[in-house]
mmCIF file of N, CA and C in Angstrom:
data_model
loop_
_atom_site.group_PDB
_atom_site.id
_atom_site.type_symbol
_atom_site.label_atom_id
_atom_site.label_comp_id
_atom_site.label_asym_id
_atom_site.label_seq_id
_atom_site.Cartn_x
_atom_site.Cartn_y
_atom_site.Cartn_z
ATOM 1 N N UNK A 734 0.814 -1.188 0.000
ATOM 2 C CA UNK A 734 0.000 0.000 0.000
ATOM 3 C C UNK A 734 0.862 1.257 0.000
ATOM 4 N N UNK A 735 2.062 1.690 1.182
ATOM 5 C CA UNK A 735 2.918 2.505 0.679
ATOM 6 C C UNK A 735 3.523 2.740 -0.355
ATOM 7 N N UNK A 736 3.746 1.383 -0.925
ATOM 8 C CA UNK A 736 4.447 1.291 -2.322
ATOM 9 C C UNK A 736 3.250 2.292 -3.317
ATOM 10 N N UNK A 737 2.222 2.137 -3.417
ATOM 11 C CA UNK A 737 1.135 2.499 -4.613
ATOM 12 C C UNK A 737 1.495 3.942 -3.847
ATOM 13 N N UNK A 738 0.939 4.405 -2.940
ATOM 14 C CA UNK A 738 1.029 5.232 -2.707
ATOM 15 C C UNK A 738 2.241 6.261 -3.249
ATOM 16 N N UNK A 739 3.263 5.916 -3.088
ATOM 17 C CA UNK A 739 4.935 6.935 -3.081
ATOM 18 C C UNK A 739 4.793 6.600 -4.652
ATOM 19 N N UNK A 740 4.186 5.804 -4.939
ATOM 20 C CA UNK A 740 4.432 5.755 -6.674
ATOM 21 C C UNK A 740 2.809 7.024 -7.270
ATOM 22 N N UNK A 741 2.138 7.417 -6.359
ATOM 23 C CA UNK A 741 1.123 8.279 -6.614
ATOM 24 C C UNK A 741 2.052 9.542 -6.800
ATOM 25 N N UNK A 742 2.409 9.674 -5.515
ATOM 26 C CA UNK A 742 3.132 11.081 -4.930
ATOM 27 C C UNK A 742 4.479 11.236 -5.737
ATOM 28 N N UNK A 743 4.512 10.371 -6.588
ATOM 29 C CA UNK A 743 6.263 11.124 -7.536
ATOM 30 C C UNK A 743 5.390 10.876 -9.067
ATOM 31 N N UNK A 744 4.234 10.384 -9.292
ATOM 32 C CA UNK A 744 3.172 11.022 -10.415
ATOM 33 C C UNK A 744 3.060 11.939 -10.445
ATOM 34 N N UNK A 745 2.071 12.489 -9.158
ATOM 35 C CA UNK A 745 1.643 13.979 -9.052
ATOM 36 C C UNK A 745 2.913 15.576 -8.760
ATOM 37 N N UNK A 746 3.924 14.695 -8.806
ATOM 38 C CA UNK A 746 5.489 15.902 -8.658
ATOM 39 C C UNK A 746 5.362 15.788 -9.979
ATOM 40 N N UNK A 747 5.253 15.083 -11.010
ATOM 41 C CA UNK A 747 6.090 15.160 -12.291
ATOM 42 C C UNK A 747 4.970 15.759 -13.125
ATOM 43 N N UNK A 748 3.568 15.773 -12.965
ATOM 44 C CA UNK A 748 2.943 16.642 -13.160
ATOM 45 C C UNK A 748 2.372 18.283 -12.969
ATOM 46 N N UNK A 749 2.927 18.240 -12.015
ATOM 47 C CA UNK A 749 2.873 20.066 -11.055
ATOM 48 C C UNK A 749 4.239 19.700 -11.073
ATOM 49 N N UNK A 750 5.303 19.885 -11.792
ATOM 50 C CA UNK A 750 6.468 20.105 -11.506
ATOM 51 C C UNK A 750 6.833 21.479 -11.737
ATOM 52 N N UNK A 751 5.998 22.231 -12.202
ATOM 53 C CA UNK A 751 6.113 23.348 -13.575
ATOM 54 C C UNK A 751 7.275 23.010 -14.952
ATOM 55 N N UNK A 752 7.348 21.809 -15.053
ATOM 56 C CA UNK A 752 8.467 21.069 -16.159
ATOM 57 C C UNK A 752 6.898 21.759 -17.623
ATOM 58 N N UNK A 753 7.958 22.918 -18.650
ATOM 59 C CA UNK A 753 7.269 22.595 -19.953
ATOM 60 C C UNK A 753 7.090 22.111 -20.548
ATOM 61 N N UNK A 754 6.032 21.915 -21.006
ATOM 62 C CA UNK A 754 5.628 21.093 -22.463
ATOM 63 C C UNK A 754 5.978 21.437 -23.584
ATOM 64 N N UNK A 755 6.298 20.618 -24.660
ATOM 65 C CA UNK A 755 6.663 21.610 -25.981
ATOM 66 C C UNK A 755 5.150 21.142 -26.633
ATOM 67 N N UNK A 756 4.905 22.052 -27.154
ATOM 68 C CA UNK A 756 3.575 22.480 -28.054
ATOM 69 C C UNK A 756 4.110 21.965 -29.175
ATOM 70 N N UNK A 757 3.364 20.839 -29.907
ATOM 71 C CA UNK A 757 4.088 20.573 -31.564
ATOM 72 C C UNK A 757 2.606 20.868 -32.466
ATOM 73 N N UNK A 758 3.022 21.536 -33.225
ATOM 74 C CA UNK A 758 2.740 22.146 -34.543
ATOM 75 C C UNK A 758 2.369 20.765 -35.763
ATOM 76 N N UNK A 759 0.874 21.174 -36.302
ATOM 77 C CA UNK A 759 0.581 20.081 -37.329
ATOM 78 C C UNK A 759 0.672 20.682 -38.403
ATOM 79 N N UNK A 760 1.876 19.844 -39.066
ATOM 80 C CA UNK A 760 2.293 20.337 -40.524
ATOM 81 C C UNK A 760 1.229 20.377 -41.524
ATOM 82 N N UNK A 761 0.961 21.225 -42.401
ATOM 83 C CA UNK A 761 -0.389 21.496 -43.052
ATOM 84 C C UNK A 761 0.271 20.830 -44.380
ATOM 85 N N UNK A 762 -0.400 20.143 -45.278
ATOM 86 C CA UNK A 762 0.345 19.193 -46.097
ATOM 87 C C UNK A 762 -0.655 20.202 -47.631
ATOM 88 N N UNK A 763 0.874 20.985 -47.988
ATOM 89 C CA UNK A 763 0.384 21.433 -49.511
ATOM 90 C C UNK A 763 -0.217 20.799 -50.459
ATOM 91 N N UNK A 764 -0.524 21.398 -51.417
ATOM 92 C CA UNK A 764 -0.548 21.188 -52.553
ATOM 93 C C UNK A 764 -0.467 22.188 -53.478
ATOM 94 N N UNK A 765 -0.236 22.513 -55.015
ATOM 95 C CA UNK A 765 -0.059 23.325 -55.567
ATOM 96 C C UNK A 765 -0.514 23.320 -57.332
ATOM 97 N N UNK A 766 -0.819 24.388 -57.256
ATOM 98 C CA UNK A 766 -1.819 24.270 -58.430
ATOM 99 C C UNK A 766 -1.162 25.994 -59.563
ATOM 100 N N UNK A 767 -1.237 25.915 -60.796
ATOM 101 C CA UNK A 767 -0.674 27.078 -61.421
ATOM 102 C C UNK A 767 -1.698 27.815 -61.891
ATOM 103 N N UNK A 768 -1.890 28.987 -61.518
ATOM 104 C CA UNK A 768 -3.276 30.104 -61.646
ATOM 105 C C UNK A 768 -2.549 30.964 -62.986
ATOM 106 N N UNK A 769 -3.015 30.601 -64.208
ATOM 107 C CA UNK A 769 -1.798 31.740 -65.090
ATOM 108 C C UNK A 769 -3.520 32.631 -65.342
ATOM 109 N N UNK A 770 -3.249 33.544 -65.428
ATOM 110 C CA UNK A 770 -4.510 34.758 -65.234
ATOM 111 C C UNK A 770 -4.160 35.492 -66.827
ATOM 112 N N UNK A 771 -3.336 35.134 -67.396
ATOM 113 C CA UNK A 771 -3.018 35.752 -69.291
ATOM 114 C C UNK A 771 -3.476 34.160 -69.879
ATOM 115 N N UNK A 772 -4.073 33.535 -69.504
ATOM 116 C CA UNK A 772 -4.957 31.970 -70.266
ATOM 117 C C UNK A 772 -3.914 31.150 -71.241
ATOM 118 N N UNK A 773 -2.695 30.752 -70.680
ATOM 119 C CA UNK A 773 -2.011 29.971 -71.444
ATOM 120 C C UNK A 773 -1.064 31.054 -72.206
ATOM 121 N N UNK A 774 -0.871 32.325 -72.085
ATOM 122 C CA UNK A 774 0.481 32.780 -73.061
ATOM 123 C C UNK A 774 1.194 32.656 -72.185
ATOM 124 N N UNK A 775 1.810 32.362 -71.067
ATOM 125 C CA UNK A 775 2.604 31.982 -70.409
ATOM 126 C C UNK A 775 2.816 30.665 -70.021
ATOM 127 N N UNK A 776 4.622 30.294 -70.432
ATOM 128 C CA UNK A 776 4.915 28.766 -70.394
ATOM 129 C C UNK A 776 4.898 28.164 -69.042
ATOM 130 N N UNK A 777 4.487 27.050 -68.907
ATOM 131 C CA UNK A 777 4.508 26.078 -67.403
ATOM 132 C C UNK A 777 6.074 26.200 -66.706
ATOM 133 N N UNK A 778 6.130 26.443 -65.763
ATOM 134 C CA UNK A 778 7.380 26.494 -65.803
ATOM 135 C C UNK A 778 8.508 24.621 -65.812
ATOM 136 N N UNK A 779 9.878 25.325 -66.117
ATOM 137 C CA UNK A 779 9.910 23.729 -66.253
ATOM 138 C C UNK A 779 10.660 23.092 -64.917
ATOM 139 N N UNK A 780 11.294 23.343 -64.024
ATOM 140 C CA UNK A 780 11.701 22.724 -63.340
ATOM 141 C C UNK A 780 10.592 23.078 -61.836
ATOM 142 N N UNK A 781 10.603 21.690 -60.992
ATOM 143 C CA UNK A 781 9.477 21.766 -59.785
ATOM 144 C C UNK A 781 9.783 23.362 -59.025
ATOM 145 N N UNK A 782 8.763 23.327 -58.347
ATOM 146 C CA UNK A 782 8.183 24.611 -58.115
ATOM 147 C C UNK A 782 8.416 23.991 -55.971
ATOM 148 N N UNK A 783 9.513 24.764 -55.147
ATOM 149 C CA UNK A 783 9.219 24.312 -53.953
ATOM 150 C C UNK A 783 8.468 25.166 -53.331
ATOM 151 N N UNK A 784 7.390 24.435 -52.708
ATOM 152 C CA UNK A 784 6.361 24.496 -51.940
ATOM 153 C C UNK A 784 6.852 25.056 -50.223
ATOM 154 N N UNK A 785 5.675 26.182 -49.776
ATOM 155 C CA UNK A 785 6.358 26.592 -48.630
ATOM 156 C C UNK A 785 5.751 25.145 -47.537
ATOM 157 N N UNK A 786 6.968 25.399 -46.344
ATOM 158 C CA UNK A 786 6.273 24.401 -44.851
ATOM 159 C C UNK A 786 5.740 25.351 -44.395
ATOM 160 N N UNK A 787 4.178 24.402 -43.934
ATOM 161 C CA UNK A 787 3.476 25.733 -42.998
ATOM 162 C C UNK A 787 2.932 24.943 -41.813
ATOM 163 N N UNK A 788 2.644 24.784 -40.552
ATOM 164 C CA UNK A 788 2.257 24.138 -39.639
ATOM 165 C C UNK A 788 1.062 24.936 -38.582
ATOM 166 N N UNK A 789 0.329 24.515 -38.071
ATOM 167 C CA UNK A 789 -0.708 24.854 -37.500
ATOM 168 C C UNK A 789 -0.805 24.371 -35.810
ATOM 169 N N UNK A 790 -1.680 25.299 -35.195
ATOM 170 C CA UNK A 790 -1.440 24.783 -33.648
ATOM 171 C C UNK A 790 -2.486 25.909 -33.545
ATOM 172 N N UNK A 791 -3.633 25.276 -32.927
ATOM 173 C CA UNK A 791 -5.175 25.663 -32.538
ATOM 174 C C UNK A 791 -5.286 27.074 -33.825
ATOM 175 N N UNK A 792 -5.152 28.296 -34.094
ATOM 176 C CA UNK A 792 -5.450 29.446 -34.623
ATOM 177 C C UNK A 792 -3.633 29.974 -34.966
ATOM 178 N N UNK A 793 -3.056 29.594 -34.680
ATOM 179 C CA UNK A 793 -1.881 29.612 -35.020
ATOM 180 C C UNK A 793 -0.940 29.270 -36.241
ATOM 181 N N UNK A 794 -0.754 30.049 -37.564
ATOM 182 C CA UNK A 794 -0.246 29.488 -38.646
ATOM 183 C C UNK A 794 1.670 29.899 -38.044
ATOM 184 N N UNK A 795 2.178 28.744 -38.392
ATOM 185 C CA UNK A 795 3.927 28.787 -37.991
ATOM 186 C C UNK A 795 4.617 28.912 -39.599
ATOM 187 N N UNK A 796 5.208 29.463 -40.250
ATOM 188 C CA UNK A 796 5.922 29.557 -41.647
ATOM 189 C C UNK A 796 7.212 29.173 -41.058
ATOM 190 N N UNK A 797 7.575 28.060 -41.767
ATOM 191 C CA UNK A 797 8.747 27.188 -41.477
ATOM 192 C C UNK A 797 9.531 28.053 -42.385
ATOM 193 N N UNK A 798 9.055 28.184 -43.547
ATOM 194 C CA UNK A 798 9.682 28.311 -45.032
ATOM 195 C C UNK A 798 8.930 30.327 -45.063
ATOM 196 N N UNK A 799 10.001 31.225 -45.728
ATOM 197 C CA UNK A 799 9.134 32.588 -45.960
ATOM 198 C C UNK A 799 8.477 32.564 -46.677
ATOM 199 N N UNK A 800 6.805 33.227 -46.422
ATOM 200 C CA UNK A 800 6.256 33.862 -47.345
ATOM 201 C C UNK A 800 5.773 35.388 -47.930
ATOM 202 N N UNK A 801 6.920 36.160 -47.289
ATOM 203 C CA UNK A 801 6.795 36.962 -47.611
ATOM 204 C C UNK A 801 6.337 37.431 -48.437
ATOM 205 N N UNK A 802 5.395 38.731 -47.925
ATOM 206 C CA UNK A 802 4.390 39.239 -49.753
ATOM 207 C C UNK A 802 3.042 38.485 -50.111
ATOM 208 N N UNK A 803 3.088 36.983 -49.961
ATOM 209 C CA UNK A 803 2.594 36.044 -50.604
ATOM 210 C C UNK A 803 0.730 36.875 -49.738
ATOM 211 N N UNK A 804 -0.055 36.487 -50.118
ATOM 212 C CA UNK A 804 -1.415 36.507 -50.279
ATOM 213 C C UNK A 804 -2.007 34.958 -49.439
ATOM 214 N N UNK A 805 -2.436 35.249 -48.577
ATOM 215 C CA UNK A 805 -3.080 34.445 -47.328
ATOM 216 C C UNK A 805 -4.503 34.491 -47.319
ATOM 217 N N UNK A 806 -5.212 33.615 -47.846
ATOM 218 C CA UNK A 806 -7.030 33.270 -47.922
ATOM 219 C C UNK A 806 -6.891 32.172 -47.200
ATOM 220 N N UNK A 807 -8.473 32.416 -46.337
ATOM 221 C CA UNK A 807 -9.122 31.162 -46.062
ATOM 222 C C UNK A 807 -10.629 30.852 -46.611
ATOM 223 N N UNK A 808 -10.468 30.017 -47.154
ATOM 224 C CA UNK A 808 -11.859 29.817 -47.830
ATOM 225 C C UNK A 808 -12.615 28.689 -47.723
ATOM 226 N N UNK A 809 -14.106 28.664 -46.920
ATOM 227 C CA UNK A 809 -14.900 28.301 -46.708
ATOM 228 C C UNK A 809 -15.363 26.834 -47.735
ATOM 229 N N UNK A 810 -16.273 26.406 -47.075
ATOM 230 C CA UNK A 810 -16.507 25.131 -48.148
ATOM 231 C C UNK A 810 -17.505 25.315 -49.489
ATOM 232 N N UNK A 811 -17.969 26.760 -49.007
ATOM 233 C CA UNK A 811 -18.888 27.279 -49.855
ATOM 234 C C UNK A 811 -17.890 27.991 -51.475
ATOM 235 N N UNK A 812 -16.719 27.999 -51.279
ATOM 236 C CA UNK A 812 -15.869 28.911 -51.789
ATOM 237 C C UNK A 812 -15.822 30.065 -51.858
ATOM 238 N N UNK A 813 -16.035 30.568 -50.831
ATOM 239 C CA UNK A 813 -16.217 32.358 -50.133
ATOM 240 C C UNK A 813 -14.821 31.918 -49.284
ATOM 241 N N UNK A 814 -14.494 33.713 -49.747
ATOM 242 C CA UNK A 814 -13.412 33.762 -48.904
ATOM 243 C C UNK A 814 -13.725 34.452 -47.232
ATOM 244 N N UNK A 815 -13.288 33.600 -46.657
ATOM 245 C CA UNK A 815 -13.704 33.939 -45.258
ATOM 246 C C UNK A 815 -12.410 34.781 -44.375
ATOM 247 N N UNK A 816 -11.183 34.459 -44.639
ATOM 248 C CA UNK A 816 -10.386 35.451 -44.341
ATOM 249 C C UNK A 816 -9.281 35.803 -45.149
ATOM 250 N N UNK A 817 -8.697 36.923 -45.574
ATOM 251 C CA UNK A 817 -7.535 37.419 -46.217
ATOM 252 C C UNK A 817 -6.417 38.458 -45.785
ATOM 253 N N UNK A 818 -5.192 38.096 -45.959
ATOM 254 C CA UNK A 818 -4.295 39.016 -45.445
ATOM 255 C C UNK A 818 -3.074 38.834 -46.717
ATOM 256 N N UNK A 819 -2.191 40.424 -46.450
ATOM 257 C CA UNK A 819 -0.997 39.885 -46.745
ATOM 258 C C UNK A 819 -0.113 39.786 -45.714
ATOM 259 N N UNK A 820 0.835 38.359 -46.692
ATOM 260 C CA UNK A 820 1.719 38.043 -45.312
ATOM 261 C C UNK A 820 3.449 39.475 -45.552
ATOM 262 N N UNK A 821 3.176 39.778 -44.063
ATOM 263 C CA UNK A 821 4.459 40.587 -43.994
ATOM 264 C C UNK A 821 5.392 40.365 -44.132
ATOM 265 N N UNK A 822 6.715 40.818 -44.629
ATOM 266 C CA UNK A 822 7.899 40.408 -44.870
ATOM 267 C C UNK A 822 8.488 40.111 -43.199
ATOM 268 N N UNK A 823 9.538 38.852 -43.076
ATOM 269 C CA UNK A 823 9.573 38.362 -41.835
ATOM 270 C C UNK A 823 8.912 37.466 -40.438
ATOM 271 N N UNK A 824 7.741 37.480 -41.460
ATOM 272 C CA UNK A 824 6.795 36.785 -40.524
ATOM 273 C C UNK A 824 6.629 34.963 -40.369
ATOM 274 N N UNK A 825 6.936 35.232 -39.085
ATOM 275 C CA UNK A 825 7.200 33.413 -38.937
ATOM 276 C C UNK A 825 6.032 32.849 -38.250
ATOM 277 N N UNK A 826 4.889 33.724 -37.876
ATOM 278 C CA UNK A 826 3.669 33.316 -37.543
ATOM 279 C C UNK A 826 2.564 34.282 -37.507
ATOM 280 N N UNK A 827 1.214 33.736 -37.329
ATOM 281 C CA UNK A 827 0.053 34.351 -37.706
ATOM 282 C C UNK A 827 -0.903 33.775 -37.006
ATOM 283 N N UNK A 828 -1.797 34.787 -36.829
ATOM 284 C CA UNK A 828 -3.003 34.615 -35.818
ATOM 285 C C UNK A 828 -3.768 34.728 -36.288
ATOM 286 N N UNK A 829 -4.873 33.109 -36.870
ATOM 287 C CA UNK A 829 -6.257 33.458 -37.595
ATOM 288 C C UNK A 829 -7.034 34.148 -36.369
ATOM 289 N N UNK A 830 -8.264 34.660 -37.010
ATOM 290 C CA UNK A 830 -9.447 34.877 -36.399
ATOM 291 C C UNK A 830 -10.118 34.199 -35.554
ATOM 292 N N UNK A 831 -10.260 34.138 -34.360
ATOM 293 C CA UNK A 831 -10.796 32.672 -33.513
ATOM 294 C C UNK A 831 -12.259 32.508 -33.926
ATOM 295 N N UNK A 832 -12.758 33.354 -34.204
ATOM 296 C CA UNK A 832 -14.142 33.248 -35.061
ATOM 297 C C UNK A 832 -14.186 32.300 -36.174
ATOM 298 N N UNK A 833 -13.372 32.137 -36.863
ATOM 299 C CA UNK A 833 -13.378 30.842 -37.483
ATOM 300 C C UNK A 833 -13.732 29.862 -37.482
ATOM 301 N N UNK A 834 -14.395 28.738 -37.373
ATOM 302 C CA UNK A 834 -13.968 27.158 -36.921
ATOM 303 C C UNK A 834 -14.968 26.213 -38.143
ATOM 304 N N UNK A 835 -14.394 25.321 -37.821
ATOM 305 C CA UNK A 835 -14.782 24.198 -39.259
ATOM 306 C C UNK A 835 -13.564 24.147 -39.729
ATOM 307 N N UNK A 836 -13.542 23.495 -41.289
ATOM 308 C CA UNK A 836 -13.087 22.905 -42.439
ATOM 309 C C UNK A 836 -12.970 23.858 -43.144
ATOM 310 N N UNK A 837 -11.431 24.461 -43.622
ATOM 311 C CA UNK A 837 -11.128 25.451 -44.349
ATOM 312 C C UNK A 837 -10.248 24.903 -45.190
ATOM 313 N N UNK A 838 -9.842 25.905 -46.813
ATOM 314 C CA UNK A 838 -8.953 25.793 -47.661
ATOM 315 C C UNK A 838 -8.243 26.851 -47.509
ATOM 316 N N UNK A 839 -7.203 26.643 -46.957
ATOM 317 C CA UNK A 839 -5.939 27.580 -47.070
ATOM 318 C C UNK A 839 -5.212 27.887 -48.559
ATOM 319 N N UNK A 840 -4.670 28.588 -48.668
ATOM 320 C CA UNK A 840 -4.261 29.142 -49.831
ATOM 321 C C UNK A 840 -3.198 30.115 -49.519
ATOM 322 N N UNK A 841 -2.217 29.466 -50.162
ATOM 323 C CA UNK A 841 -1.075 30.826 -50.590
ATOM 324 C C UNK A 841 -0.689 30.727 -51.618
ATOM 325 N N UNK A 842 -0.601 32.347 -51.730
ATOM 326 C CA UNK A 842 -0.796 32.388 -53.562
ATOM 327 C C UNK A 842 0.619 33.686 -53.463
ATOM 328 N N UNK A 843 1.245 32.821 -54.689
ATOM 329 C CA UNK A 843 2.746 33.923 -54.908
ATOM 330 C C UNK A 843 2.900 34.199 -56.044
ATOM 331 N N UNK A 844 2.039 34.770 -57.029
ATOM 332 C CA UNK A 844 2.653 35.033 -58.529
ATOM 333 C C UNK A 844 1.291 34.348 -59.013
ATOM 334 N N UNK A 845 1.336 33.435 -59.929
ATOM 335 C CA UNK A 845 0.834 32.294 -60.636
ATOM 336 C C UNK A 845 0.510 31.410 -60.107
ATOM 337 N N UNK A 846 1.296 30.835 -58.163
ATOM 338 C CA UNK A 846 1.147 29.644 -57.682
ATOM 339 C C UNK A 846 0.210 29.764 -56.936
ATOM 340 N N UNK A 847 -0.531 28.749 -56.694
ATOM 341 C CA UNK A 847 -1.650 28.716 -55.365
ATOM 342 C C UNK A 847 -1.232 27.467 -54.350
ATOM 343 N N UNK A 848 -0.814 27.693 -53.597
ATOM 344 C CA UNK A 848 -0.539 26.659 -52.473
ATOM 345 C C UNK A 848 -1.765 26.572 -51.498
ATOM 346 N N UNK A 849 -2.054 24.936 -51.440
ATOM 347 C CA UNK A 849 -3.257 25.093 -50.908
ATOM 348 C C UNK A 849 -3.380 23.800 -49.947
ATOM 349 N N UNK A 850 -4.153 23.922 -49.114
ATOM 350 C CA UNK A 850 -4.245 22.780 -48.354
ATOM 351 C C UNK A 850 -5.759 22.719 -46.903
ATOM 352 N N UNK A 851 -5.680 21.698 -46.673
ATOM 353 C CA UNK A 851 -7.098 21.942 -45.938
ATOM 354 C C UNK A 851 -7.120 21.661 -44.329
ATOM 355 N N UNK A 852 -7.156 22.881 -43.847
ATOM 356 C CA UNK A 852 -6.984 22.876 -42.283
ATOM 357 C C UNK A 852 -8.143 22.919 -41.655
ATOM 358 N N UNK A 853 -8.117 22.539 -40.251
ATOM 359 C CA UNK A 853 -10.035 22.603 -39.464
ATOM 360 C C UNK A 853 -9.074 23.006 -37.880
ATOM 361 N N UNK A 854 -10.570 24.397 -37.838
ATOM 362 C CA UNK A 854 -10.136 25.322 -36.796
ATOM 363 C C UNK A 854 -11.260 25.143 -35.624
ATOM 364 N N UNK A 855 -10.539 24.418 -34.405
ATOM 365 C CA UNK A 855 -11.477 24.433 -33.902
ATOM 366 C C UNK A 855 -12.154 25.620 -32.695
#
């Protein structure tokens, strides 16, 4: 019975220890699509196109990779855009709207490219 016990009491230390947690970030898994807006007079380009890392944590977008400049939508399932920003030069994170929540299409768009992928805010 002491035994269960002293094995309670060095549980409950390692929990109230104030020891941090690391918070890990869910990598948002691209995809990418070519928006040419002149309808084909412009060539595909030829060598792959790298895709930014972007990771997520509750309302929290993390840019592994810069996107500076780049154009930040979130769009609804309806295909309304529900939020838009540009992203600032330097910016290694971003704070959606907590008003948000559901099943969204993210989008970053740099030129011609649309990087896109589907995040849910809860």
């Amino acid at each position: 019975m002491k035994r269960i016990f002293f094995v309670l009491v060095l549980m409950e230390m390692a929990l109230y220890s104030g020891a941090k947690t690391q918070v890990v970030n869910e990598e948002i898994s691209l995809q990418v699509r070519f928006d040419d807006p002149t309808n084909g007079h412009e060539p595909f380009p030829k060598s792959p196109i790298k895709k930014p890392t972007i990771s997520l944590n509750d309302h929290t977008l993390y840019f592994n990779t810069p996107c500076d400049g780049c154009t930040l939508n979130i769009v609804d399932g309806n295909g309304v855009v529900a939020y838009t920003t540009v992203i600032p030069t330097g910016t290694t994170s971003l704070v959606l709207p907590t008003t948000l929540s559901g099943e969204y299409e993210l989008q970053i768009i740099s030129g011609n490219y649309c990087f896109w992928g589907i995040i849910t805010l809860l």
